[in-house]
């Protein structure tokens, strides 16, 4: 056993209780649980693609667009150096992290159904705010709602 120095003797006596077959239900539960993590990966790909689109940059980050156009033959490493753009990208992940603490409370009190409902409503509001965004503040607020939805959804899956 790895780390056997800190092993609890009581845990070793209960090990036989956890020896079961791998069932279709178990595999399905693992797949559903992993879908929560795939939401973060999908968003990372989408937000990375969106932040490099010219139409998006012209609308919300004209300074970055000008810098990108002035240095066409260089790497993109420093062209996207902007704190607000970083806030736009990371707000979803930070909101997801923080919301899991509240989601655990909601799940404990109201069950998984309550947590799924809060996450669904938050995710819907985030989509609406992002679709109607006219400025960067609305985009960041929408991504915070999306992050809360993902945080609650992950809590309900686990």
CSV table of C-alpha atoms in Angstrom, one decimal, residues 53-134:
chain,number,residue,atom,x,y,z
A,53,UNK,CA,-11.6,36.3,-33.2
A,54,UNK,CA,-11.2,39.7,-34.9
A,55,UNK,CA,-15.0,40.5,-34.6
A,56,UNK,CA,-14.9,40.0,-30.8
A,57,UNK,CA,-11.7,42.0,-30.4
A,58,UNK,CA,-13.0,44.9,-32.4
A,59,UNK,CA,-16.2,45.0,-30.4
A,60,UNK,CA,-14.9,44.5,-26.8
A,61,UNK,CA,-11.1,44.9,-27.0
A,62,UNK,CA,-10.2,47.4,-29.8
A,63,UNK,CA,-6.7,48.1,-28.2
A,64,UNK,CA,-5.8,44.4,-28.4
A,65,UNK,CA,-7.1,44.3,-32.0
A,66,UNK,CA,-4.9,47.2,-33.0
A,67,UNK,CA,-1.9,45.6,-31.3
A,68,UNK,CA,-2.6,42.3,-33.1
A,69,UNK,CA,-2.9,44.0,-36.5
A,70,UNK,CA,0.3,46.1,-36.0
A,71,UNK,CA,2.4,43.0,-35.3
A,72,UNK,CA,1.1,40.5,-37.8
A,73,UNK,CA,4.4,38.7,-38.3
A,74,UNK,CA,5.2,38.1,-34.7
A,75,UNK,CA,4.0,35.4,-32.3
A,76,UNK,CA,0.8,36.0,-30.4
A,77,UNK,CA,2.5,35.7,-27.0
A,78,UNK,CA,2.3,39.4,-25.9
A,79,UNK,CA,-0.5,40.6,-28.2
A,80,UNK,CA,-3.2,39.5,-25.8
A,81,UNK,CA,-1.6,40.9,-22.6
A,82,UNK,CA,-4.5,42.6,-21.0
A,83,UNK,CA,-5.8,42.3,-17.5
A,84,UNK,CA,-9.5,42.8,-18.4
A,85,UNK,CA,-9.2,40.0,-21.1
A,86,UNK,CA,-7.6,37.8,-18.4
A,87,UNK,CA,-10.5,38.6,-16.1
A,88,UNK,CA,-13.0,37.8,-18.9
A,89,UNK,CA,-11.3,34.4,-19.3
A,90,UNK,CA,-10.8,33.4,-15.7
A,91,UNK,CA,-14.0,34.7,-14.2
A,92,UNK,CA,-15.9,31.6,-15.1
A,93,UNK,CA,-13.3,29.3,-13.5
A,94,UNK,CA,-13.0,31.4,-10.3
A,95,UNK,CA,-16.8,31.6,-10.0
A,96,UNK,CA,-17.0,27.8,-10.5
A,97,UNK,CA,-14.5,27.2,-7.8
A,98,UNK,CA,-16.2,29.6,-5.3
A,99,UNK,CA,-19.7,28.4,-6.1
A,100,UNK,CA,-18.9,24.8,-5.2
A,101,UNK,CA,-18.7,25.8,-1.6
A,102,UNK,CA,-22.2,27.2,-1.7
A,103,UNK,CA,-23.3,24.3,-3.8
A,104,UNK,CA,-22.3,21.7,-1.2
A,105,UNK,CA,-24.5,23.5,1.3
A,106,UNK,CA,-27.4,23.6,-1.1
A,107,UNK,CA,-27.0,20.0,-1.9
A,108,UNK,CA,-26.8,19.0,1.7
A,109,UNK,CA,-30.0,20.9,2.6
A,110,UNK,CA,-32.1,20.6,-0.5
A,111,UNK,CA,-30.5,17.6,-2.2
A,112,UNK,CA,-29.1,17.1,-5.7
A,113,UNK,CA,-32.4,18.3,-7.3
A,114,UNK,CA,-32.1,21.7,-5.6
A,115,UNK,CA,-28.4,22.0,-6.7
A,116,UNK,CA,-29.2,21.1,-10.2
A,117,UNK,CA,-32.1,23.7,-10.3
A,118,UNK,CA,-29.8,26.5,-9.0
A,119,UNK,CA,-27.1,25.5,-11.5
A,120,UNK,CA,-29.5,25.3,-14.4
A,121,UNK,CA,-31.0,28.7,-13.7
A,122,UNK,CA,-27.6,30.3,-13.3
A,123,UNK,CA,-26.3,28.7,-16.4
A,124,UNK,CA,-29.4,29.9,-18.3
A,125,UNK,CA,-29.0,33.5,-17.0
A,126,UNK,CA,-25.3,33.4,-18.0
A,127,UNK,CA,-26.2,32.4,-21.5
A,128,UNK,CA,-28.8,35.1,-21.8
A,129,UNK,CA,-26.5,37.8,-20.4
A,130,UNK,CA,-23.6,36.8,-22.6
A,131,UNK,CA,-25.9,36.7,-25.7
A,132,UNK,CA,-27.2,40.2,-25.0
A,133,UNK,CA,-23.8,41.6,-23.9
A,134,UNK,CA,-23.1,45.2,-25.1
